[in-house]
Amino acid sequence: MQMQVLTAASSLPRATLLRPAAAEPWRQSFLQLQACPIQRPGIMLHCKAQLQGQETRERRQLDDDEHAVMEAIPFLQGGDDDVAASTSELPYMIESIKSKLRAARNSLGETTVSAYDTAWIALVNRLDGGGERSPQFPEAIDWIARNQLPDGSWGDAGMFIVQDRLINTLGCVVALATWGVHEEQRARGLAYIQDNLWRLGEDDEEWMMVGFEITFPVLLEKAKNLGLDINYDDPALQDIYAKRQLKLAKIPREALHARPTTLLHSLEGMENLDWERLLQFKCPAGSLHSSPAASAYALSETGDKELLEYLETAINNFDGGAPCTYPVDNFDRLWSVDRLRRLGISRYFTSEIEEYLEYAYRHLSPDGMSYGGLCPVKDIDDTAMAFRLLRLHGYNVSSSVFNHFEKDGEYFCFAGQSSQSLTAMYNSYRASQIVFPGDDDGLEQLRAYCRAFLEERRATGNLRDKWVIANGLPSEVEYALDFPWKASLPRVETRVYLEQYGASEDAWIGKGLYRMTLVNNDLYLEAAKADFTNFQRLSRLEWLSLKRWYIRNNLQAHGVTEQSVLRAYFLAAANIFEPNRAAERLGWARTAILAEAIASHLRQYSANGAADGMTERLISGLASHDWDWSLREAWKQWLMSWTNESQGSTGGDTALLLVRTIEICSGRHGSAEQSLKNSADYARLEQIASSMCSKLATKILAQNGGSMDNVEGIDQEVDVEMKEVIQRVYGSSSNDVSSVTRQTFLDVVKSFCYVAHCSPETIDGHISKVLFEDVN
């Protein structure tokens, strides 16, 4: 493709062109572009290469390839090894994931219970108990008793962060001591606190629990009033006391009572509150900022019935406990869709994903989106994720939603935040690249701000986030910075993300650690690895078959190298990877290879001023064979772009040839005349794709040692045109062109962007990783 078409190659000897058609691979190969079904291994095995006139080395190469295919057959058919077993179980994994997604369609969030929040609920005194003291929620006491860890603590069992363990354990010990129950468990919890309190002085500042310096001292005060044996003068505690006073002094008391803010989330750590004013900020579900702990504290102080109903719903849904934030329905749905897309398996869940996105769209307001559909406080993180996913799925979303998170040229996740979130800026950076022509300059400003922030964090080696602990996050950020969306190919992104996605090992940071089981799921990863392994097996077979075709037709003698053949196949497979689209994938690859061979030949004739005559002869040769009319016309238009004056500037024409071939091979493009002449939308897609790819081809040629003339400003021009392509692919309301055909244009354009963006070494590395390195 040239991409490859633009690579200077050795010219074809004049005599070669005058041989019979069998010696001219582009003549006999047009038919092969129309139908490229996935051949059964048995058929491929019994195809004997007839290489008359070829060297013994090439015959040996074919024998080696055939042997490699034979070795690959057991894997394709599902052998005895673990990987083969997992791929054979892929349909069952897919059905299991579908069941999970469907079961959660009415959920307010699939998350884990917070011992800390459950403890605050357990502290609520019975509202109708008269003068007697007894727990309003005895089931919360029972949950605490059932969920103590073997070491005596409460908290996340799979990850140790001292703040998480201590605040959860202290809360549970205080709750049990308040009601004088479960004395043995209380004693073990207290001993854990005594043995580990000193660790607070060594805790990582980047991974602090939300509001820890506000809420932990309040629990200590309760423990002190209960007479619990804790060293309240420990130096680590003195530091926390000081931080609490400093932070409380910074909280604008009037602002706290004037409008809904994130401060509502940690009300249990504050004093002297005006409850009459604060209760007006309850979410429609009855909570205070979706916080069970804050809501439980408010219930104890006010007896409000809506708060009571909210907490009853929470503990009923979580078997006596409560999460640290609830509901998280928007967050749950959006991040699940994002993970399924990046893992490359979203095509299996189209109906479930559309249902999730429709839900999110209903909860998107002009001011943005919150993590819970009923929470009035919006944040840029959820807003960015919703914006990107909804736009990519054809929803009408305005870029003005980001205006509410900007002040004086800087962007924030929440108003009044104390520090910036890495993941919020990362997700905003990803969203800012899905730009339409009609968007104001806000998205460009957002992209520049987020990129500068992320680059600065990368330069300092600080790629941790305050809201999630994920080992793969630094690599995610680096990939996003190194490969903009326009130059990121689907299979490359998925192959890299398979190593970044932490599944159930990732933990989220609230007032304690928590897990999002629908977002971070081991089954997703297992299914994605099995799916990618299937893709690699099929790709390796296709590559071996394509290499045989390349050798059989003696294309190496016509200026085409094996490396360029591999790159052509990689670019096709990295975009069109579904097993049932082999005809399109191989049509793309073979067309790119043949175009390179012919381009090499015509470039030689252009140098001699004879390109016009040779082009006419080739076009005449096309007309003399009974080939598919659409395919013949596609090649005819490509050949007509070659003149003595053009000197091979055919990047845009090659892009259109690829699009037309893909569409013909798919069966979507049954009549070129109908598609090209009757649809202004299709014609505009062709026009802009040709313009972009022509510019990018010029840049590629310059990078490979060609002329540097007219290269300056290409990136800016391509970015402007890319906006229109994105809008026409994802934001068009026209029904003239199918969504799959629109995606074909984008795939081809992005492949040109990718080659223009990446060094040859980077591309070779991706080829190796995507096609040949097994997924572990």
JSON list of N, CA and C in Angstrom, two decimals, residues 708-759:
[
{"chain": "A", "resi": 708, "resn": "MET", "atom": "N", "xyz": [11.55, 16.81, 0.50]},
{"chain": "A", "resi": 708, "resn": "MET", "atom": "CA", "xyz": [10.93, 17.45, 1.66]},
{"chain": "A", "resi": 708, "resn": "MET", "atom": "C", "xyz": [10.02, 18.59, 1.27]},
{"chain": "A", "resi": 709, "resn": "ASP", "atom": "N", "xyz": [9.88, 18.83, -0.04]},
{"chain": "A", "resi": 709, "resn": "ASP", "atom": "CA", "xyz": [9.01, 19.91, -0.51]},
{"chain": "A", "resi": 709, "resn": "ASP", "atom": "C", "xyz": [7.56, 19.63, -0.11]},
{"chain": "A", "resi": 710, "resn": "ASN", "atom": "N", "xyz": [6.86, 20.66, 0.27]},
{"chain": "A", "resi": 710, "resn": "ASN", "atom": "CA", "xyz": [5.43, 20.60, 0.57]},
{"chain": "A", "resi": 710, "resn": "ASN", "atom": "C", "xyz": [5.09, 19.72, 1.77]},
{"chain": "A", "resi": 711, "resn": "VAL", "atom": "N", "xyz": [6.04, 19.46, 2.66]},
{"chain": "A", "resi": 711, "resn": "VAL", "atom": "CA", "xyz": [5.79, 18.64, 3.85]},
{"chain": "A", "resi": 711, "resn": "VAL", "atom": "C", "xyz": [5.34, 19.49, 5.03]},
{"chain": "A", "resi": 712, "resn": "GLU", "atom": "N", "xyz": [5.83, 20.71, 5.11]},
{"chain": "A", "resi": 712, "resn": "GLU", "atom": "CA", "xyz": [5.51, 21.58, 6.24]},
{"chain": "A", "resi": 712, "resn": "GLU", "atom": "C", "xyz": [4.01, 21.85, 6.31]},
{"chain": "A", "resi": 713, "resn": "GLY", "atom": "N", "xyz": [3.48, 21.69, 7.49]},
{"chain": "A", "resi": 713, "resn": "GLY", "atom": "CA", "xyz": [2.06, 21.97, 7.71]},
{"chain": "A", "resi": 713, "resn": "GLY", "atom": "C", "xyz": [1.13, 20.81, 7.42]},
{"chain": "A", "resi": 714, "resn": "ILE", "atom": "N", "xyz": [1.68, 19.66, 7.00]},
{"chain": "A", "resi": 714, "resn": "ILE", "atom": "CA", "xyz": [0.83, 18.53, 6.64]},
{"chain": "A", "resi": 714, "resn": "ILE", "atom": "C", "xyz": [0.05, 18.02, 7.86]},
{"chain": "A", "resi": 715, "resn": "ASP", "atom": "N", "xyz": [0.70, 17.90, 9.00]},
{"chain": "A", "resi": 715, "resn": "ASP", "atom": "CA", "xyz": [0.02, 17.38, 10.19]},
{"chain": "A", "resi": 715, "resn": "ASP", "atom": "C", "xyz": [-1.18, 18.23, 10.57]},
{"chain": "A", "resi": 716, "resn": "GLN", "atom": "N", "xyz": [-1.02, 19.54, 10.53]},
{"chain": "A", "resi": 716, "resn": "GLN", "atom": "CA", "xyz": [-2.13, 20.43, 10.87]},
{"chain": "A", "resi": 716, "resn": "GLN", "atom": "C", "xyz": [-3.27, 20.28, 9.86]},
{"chain": "A", "resi": 717, "resn": "GLU", "atom": "N", "xyz": [-2.93, 20.17, 8.59]},
{"chain": "A", "resi": 717, "resn": "GLU", "atom": "CA", "xyz": [-3.97, 20.01, 7.56]},
{"chain": "A", "resi": 717, "resn": "GLU", "atom": "C", "xyz": [-4.70, 18.68, 7.72]},
{"chain": "A", "resi": 718, "resn": "VAL", "atom": "N", "xyz": [-3.95, 17.64, 8.01]},
{"chain": "A", "resi": 718, "resn": "VAL", "atom": "CA", "xyz": [-4.56, 16.32, 8.21]},
{"chain": "A", "resi": 718, "resn": "VAL", "atom": "C", "xyz": [-5.47, 16.33, 9.43]},
{"chain": "A", "resi": 719, "resn": "ASP", "atom": "N", "xyz": [-5.05, 17.00, 10.50]},
{"chain": "A", "resi": 719, "resn": "ASP", "atom": "CA", "xyz": [-5.88, 17.07, 11.71]},
{"chain": "A", "resi": 719, "resn": "ASP", "atom": "C", "xyz": [-7.21, 17.75, 11.42]},
{"chain": "A", "resi": 720, "resn": "VAL", "atom": "N", "xyz": [-7.18, 18.79, 10.62]},
{"chain": "A", "resi": 720, "resn": "VAL", "atom": "CA", "xyz": [-8.42, 19.49, 10.26]},
{"chain": "A", "resi": 720, "resn": "VAL", "atom": "C", "xyz": [-9.34, 18.56, 9.47]},
{"chain": "A", "resi": 721, "resn": "GLU", "atom": "N", "xyz": [-8.77, 17.85, 8.50]},
{"chain": "A", "resi": 721, "resn": "GLU", "atom": "CA", "xyz": [-9.58, 16.95, 7.69]},
{"chain": "A", "resi": 721, "resn": "GLU", "atom": "C", "xyz": [-10.05, 15.74, 8.49]},
{"chain": "A", "resi": 722, "resn": "MET", "atom": "N", "xyz": [-9.24, 15.29, 9.45]},
{"chain": "A", "resi": 722, "resn": "MET", "atom": "CA", "xyz": [-9.64, 14.16, 10.28]},
{"chain": "A", "resi": 722, "resn": "MET", "atom": "C", "xyz": [-10.91, 14.47, 11.06]},
{"chain": "A", "resi": 723, "resn": "LYS", "atom": "N", "xyz": [-11.09, 15.71, 11.47]},
{"chain": "A", "resi": 723, "resn": "LYS", "atom": "CA", "xyz": [-12.31, 16.10, 12.18]},
{"chain": "A", "resi": 723, "resn": "LYS", "atom": "C", "xyz": [-13.53, 15.78, 11.33]},
{"chain": "A", "resi": 724, "resn": "GLU", "atom": "N", "xyz": [-13.45, 16.09, 10.05]},
{"chain": "A", "resi": 724, "resn": "GLU", "atom": "CA", "xyz": [-14.60, 15.83, 9.18]},
{"chain": "A", "resi": 724, "resn": "GLU", "atom": "C", "xyz": [-14.81, 14.33, 8.99]},
{"chain": "A", "resi": 725, "resn": "VAL", "atom": "N", "xyz": [-13.72, 13.59, 8.85]},
{"chain": "A", "resi": 725, "resn": "VAL", "atom": "CA", "xyz": [-13.85, 12.14, 8.71]},
{"chain": "A", "resi": 725, "resn": "VAL", "atom": "C", "xyz": [-14.52, 11.55, 9.94]},
{"chain": "A", "resi": 726, "resn": "ILE", "atom": "N", "xyz": [-14.08, 11.97, 11.13]},
{"chain": "A", "resi": 726, "resn": "ILE", "atom": "CA", "xyz": [-14.68, 11.45, 12.37]},
{"chain": "A", "resi": 726, "resn": "ILE", "atom": "C", "xyz": [-16.17, 11.77, 12.41]},
{"chain": "A", "resi": 727, "resn": "GLN", "atom": "N", "xyz": [-16.51, 12.99, 12.04]},
{"chain": "A", "resi": 727, "resn": "GLN", "atom": "CA", "xyz": [-17.93, 13.36, 12.07]},
{"chain": "A", "resi": 727, "resn": "GLN", "atom": "C", "xyz": [-18.73, 12.55, 11.06]},
{"chain": "A", "resi": 728, "resn": "ARG", "atom": "N", "xyz": [-18.18, 12.34, 9.87]},
{"chain": "A", "resi": 728, "resn": "ARG", "atom": "CA", "xyz": [-18.91, 11.60, 8.84]},
{"chain": "A", "resi": 728, "resn": "ARG", "atom": "C", "xyz": [-19.02, 10.12, 9.19]},
{"chain": "A", "resi": 729, "resn": "VAL", "atom": "N", "xyz": [-18.08, 9.60, 9.94]},
{"chain": "A", "resi": 729, "resn": "VAL", "atom": "CA", "xyz": [-18.13, 8.19, 10.33]},
{"chain": "A", "resi": 729, "resn": "VAL", "atom": "C", "xyz": [-19.05, 7.99, 11.54]},
{"chain": "A", "resi": 730, "resn": "TYR", "atom": "N", "xyz": [-18.94, 8.88, 12.53]},
{"chain": "A", "resi": 730, "resn": "TYR", "atom": "CA", "xyz": [-19.65, 8.68, 13.80]},
{"chain": "A", "resi": 730, "resn": "TYR", "atom": "C", "xyz": [-20.80, 9.66, 14.06]},
{"chain": "A", "resi": 731, "resn": "GLY", "atom": "N", "xyz": [-20.80, 10.77, 13.34]},
{"chain": "A", "resi": 731, "resn": "GLY", "atom": "CA", "xyz": [-21.81, 11.78, 13.65]},
{"chain": "A", "resi": 731, "resn": "GLY", "atom": "C", "xyz": [-22.77, 12.09, 12.54]},
{"chain": "A", "resi": 732, "resn": "SER", "atom": "N", "xyz": [-22.72, 11.33, 11.44]},
{"chain": "A", "resi": 732, "resn": "SER", "atom": "CA", "xyz": [-23.59, 11.61, 10.31]},
{"chain": "A", "resi": 732, "resn": "SER", "atom": "C", "xyz": [-24.95, 10.97, 10.49]},
{"chain": "A", "resi": 733, "resn": "SER", "atom": "N", "xyz": [-25.98, 11.69, 10.09]},
{"chain": "A", "resi": 733, "resn": "SER", "atom": "CA", "xyz": [-27.34, 11.16, 10.16]},
{"chain": "A", "resi": 733, "resn": "SER", "atom": "C", "xyz": [-27.80, 10.61, 8.81]},
{"chain": "A", "resi": 734, "resn": "SER", "atom": "N", "xyz": [-26.92, 10.68, 7.80]},
{"chain": "A", "resi": 734, "resn": "SER", "atom": "CA", "xyz": [-27.26, 10.19, 6.46]},
{"chain": "A", "resi": 734, "resn": "SER", "atom": "C", "xyz": [-27.29, 8.67, 6.44]},
{"chain": "A", "resi": 735, "resn": "ASN", "atom": "N", "xyz": [-28.24, 8.13, 5.69]},
{"chain": "A", "resi": 735, "resn": "ASN", "atom": "CA", "xyz": [-28.35, 6.69, 5.53]},
{"chain": "A", "resi": 735, "resn": "ASN", "atom": "C", "xyz": [-27.83, 6.22, 4.18]},
{"chain": "A", "resi": 736, "resn": "ASP", "atom": "N", "xyz": [-27.25, 7.12, 3.40]},
{"chain": "A", "resi": 736, "resn": "ASP", "atom": "CA", "xyz": [-26.79, 6.76, 2.06]},
{"chain": "A", "resi": 736, "resn": "ASP", "atom": "C", "xyz": [-25.64, 5.77, 2.10]},
{"chain": "A", "resi": 737, "resn": "VAL", "atom": "N", "xyz": [-24.79, 5.87, 3.11]},
{"chain": "A", "resi": 737, "resn": "VAL", "atom": "CA", "xyz": [-23.61, 5.02, 3.22]},
{"chain": "A", "resi": 737, "resn": "VAL", "atom": "C", "xyz": [-23.70, 4.26, 4.54]},
{"chain": "A", "resi": 738, "resn": "SER", "atom": "N", "xyz": [-23.49, 2.96, 4.48]},
{"chain": "A", "resi": 738, "resn": "SER", "atom": "CA", "xyz": [-23.59, 2.14, 5.70]},
{"chain": "A", "resi": 738, "resn": "SER", "atom": "C", "xyz": [-22.50, 2.49, 6.68]},
{"chain": "A", "resi": 739, "resn": "SER", "atom": "N", "xyz": [-22.75, 2.19, 7.94]},
{"chain": "A", "resi": 739, "resn": "SER", "atom": "CA", "xyz": [-21.77, 2.49, 8.98]},
{"chain": "A", "resi": 739, "resn": "SER", "atom": "C", "xyz": [-20.49, 1.67, 8.78]},
{"chain": "A", "resi": 740, "resn": "VAL", "atom": "N", "xyz": [-20.62, 0.45, 8.25]},
{"chain": "A", "resi": 740, "resn": "VAL", "atom": "CA", "xyz": [-19.44, -0.38, 8.02]},
{"chain": "A", "resi": 740, "resn": "VAL", "atom": "C", "xyz": [-18.58, 0.21, 6.91]},
{"chain": "A", "resi": 741, "resn": "THR", "atom": "N", "xyz": [-19.23, 0.72, 5.87]},
{"chain": "A", "resi": 741, "resn": "THR", "atom": "CA", "xyz": [-18.48, 1.36, 4.78]},
{"chain": "A", "resi": 741, "resn": "THR", "atom": "C", "xyz": [-17.78, 2.62, 5.28]},
{"chain": "A", "resi": 742, "resn": "ARG", "atom": "N", "xyz": [-18.46, 3.38, 6.09]},
{"chain": "A", "resi": 742, "resn": "ARG", "atom": "CA", "xyz": [-17.82, 4.58, 6.67]},
{"chain": "A", "resi": 742, "resn": "ARG", "atom": "C", "xyz": [-16.59, 4.17, 7.48]},
{"chain": "A", "resi": 743, "resn": "GLN", "atom": "N", "xyz": [-16.74, 3.09, 8.24]},
{"chain": "A", "resi": 743, "resn": "GLN", "atom": "CA", "xyz": [-15.62, 2.61, 9.05]},
{"chain": "A", "resi": 743, "resn": "GLN", "atom": "C", "xyz": [-14.46, 2.17, 8.16]},
{"chain": "A", "resi": 744, "resn": "THR", "atom": "N", "xyz": [-14.75, 1.62, 6.98]},
{"chain": "A", "resi": 744, "resn": "THR", "atom": "CA", "xyz": [-13.69, 1.23, 6.06]},
{"chain": "A", "resi": 744, "resn": "THR", "atom": "C", "xyz": [-12.84, 2.44, 5.68]},
{"chain": "A", "resi": 745, "resn": "PHE", "atom": "N", "xyz": [-13.49, 3.54, 5.37]},
{"chain": "A", "resi": 745, "resn": "PHE", "atom": "CA", "xyz": [-12.74, 4.77, 5.05]},
{"chain": "A", "resi": 745, "resn": "PHE", "atom": "C", "xyz": [-11.84, 5.15, 6.22]},
{"chain": "A", "resi": 746, "resn": "LEU", "atom": "N", "xyz": [-12.39, 5.11, 7.43]},
{"chain": "A", "resi": 746, "resn": "LEU", "atom": "CA", "xyz": [-11.60, 5.50, 8.60]},
{"chain": "A", "resi": 746, "resn": "LEU", "atom": "C", "xyz": [-10.43, 4.53, 8.81]},
{"chain": "A", "resi": 747, "resn": "ASP", "atom": "N", "xyz": [-10.68, 3.25, 8.62]},
{"chain": "A", "resi": 747, "resn": "ASP", "atom": "CA", "xyz": [-9.61, 2.26, 8.80]},
{"chain": "A", "resi": 747, "resn": "ASP", "atom": "C", "xyz": [-8.43, 2.54, 7.86]},
{"chain": "A", "resi": 748, "resn": "VAL", "atom": "N", "xyz": [-8.75, 2.80, 6.60]},
{"chain": "A", "resi": 748, "resn": "VAL", "atom": "CA", "xyz": [-7.69, 3.04, 5.63]},
{"chain": "A", "resi": 748, "resn": "VAL", "atom": "C", "xyz": [-6.95, 4.35, 5.96]},
{"chain": "A", "resi": 749, "resn": "VAL", "atom": "N", "xyz": [-7.71, 5.39, 6.30]},
{"chain": "A", "resi": 749, "resn": "VAL", "atom": "CA", "xyz": [-7.08, 6.67, 6.64]},
{"chain": "A", "resi": 749, "resn": "VAL", "atom": "C", "xyz": [-6.19, 6.52, 7.87]},
{"chain": "A", "resi": 750, "resn": "LYS", "atom": "N", "xyz": [-6.68, 5.81, 8.89]},
{"chain": "A", "resi": 750, "resn": "LYS", "atom": "CA", "xyz": [-5.87, 5.63, 10.09]},
{"chain": "A", "resi": 750, "resn": "LYS", "atom": "C", "xyz": [-4.62, 4.81, 9.83]},
{"chain": "A", "resi": 751, "resn": "SER", "atom": "N", "xyz": [-4.69, 3.88, 8.87]},
{"chain": "A", "resi": 751, "resn": "SER", "atom": "CA", "xyz": [-3.49, 3.11, 8.56]},
{"chain": "A", "resi": 751, "resn": "SER", "atom": "C", "xyz": [-2.42, 3.99, 7.92]},
{"chain": "A", "resi": 752, "resn": "PHE", "atom": "N", "xyz": [-2.84, 4.96, 7.10]},
{"chain": "A", "resi": 752, "resn": "PHE", "atom": "CA", "xyz": [-1.89, 5.93, 6.57]},
{"chain": "A", "resi": 752, "resn": "PHE", "atom": "C", "xyz": [-1.33, 6.80, 7.69]},
{"chain": "A", "resi": 753, "resn": "CYS", "atom": "N", "xyz": [-2.20, 7.24, 8.60]},
{"chain": "A", "resi": 753, "resn": "CYS", "atom": "CA", "xyz": [-1.74, 8.05, 9.74]},
{"chain": "A", "resi": 753, "resn": "CYS", "atom": "C", "xyz": [-0.73, 7.26, 10.57]},
{"chain": "A", "resi": 754, "resn": "TYR", "atom": "N", "xyz": [-1.00, 6.00, 10.76]},
{"chain": "A", "resi": 754, "resn": "TYR", "atom": "CA", "xyz": [-0.12, 5.14, 11.55]},
{"chain": "A", "resi": 754, "resn": "TYR", "atom": "C", "xyz": [1.26, 5.05, 10.93]},
{"chain": "A", "resi": 755, "resn": "VAL", "atom": "N", "xyz": [1.34, 4.78, 9.63]},
{"chain": "A", "resi": 755, "resn": "VAL", "atom": "CA", "xyz": [2.63, 4.65, 8.97]},
{"chain": "A", "resi": 755, "resn": "VAL", "atom": "C", "xyz": [3.37, 5.98, 8.97]},
{"chain": "A", "resi": 756, "resn": "ALA", "atom": "N", "xyz": [2.63, 7.08, 8.80]},
{"chain": "A", "resi": 756, "resn": "ALA", "atom": "CA", "xyz": [3.27, 8.40, 8.82]},
{"chain": "A", "resi": 756, "resn": "ALA", "atom": "C", "xyz": [3.77, 8.76, 10.21]},
{"chain": "A", "resi": 757, "resn": "HIS", "atom": "N", "xyz": [3.13, 8.23, 11.24]},
{"chain": "A", "resi": 757, "resn": "HIS", "atom": "CA", "xyz": [3.47, 8.57, 12.62]},
{"chain": "A", "resi": 757, "resn": "HIS", "atom": "C", "xyz": [4.61, 7.72, 13.17]},
{"chain": "A", "resi": 758, "resn": "CYS", "atom": "N", "xyz": [4.70, 6.46, 12.73]},
{"chain": "A", "resi": 758, "resn": "CYS", "atom": "CA", "xyz": [5.61, 5.49, 13.35]},
{"chain": "A", "resi": 758, "resn": "CYS", "atom": "C", "xyz": [6.89, 5.32, 12.53]},
{"chain": "A", "resi": 759, "resn": "SER", "atom": "N", "xyz": [7.96, 5.06, 13.23]},
{"chain": "A", "resi": 759, "resn": "SER", "atom": "CA", "xyz": [9.21, 4.72, 12.57]},
{"chain": "A", "resi": 759, "resn": "SER", "atom": "C", "xyz": [9.11, 3.29, 12.05]}
]
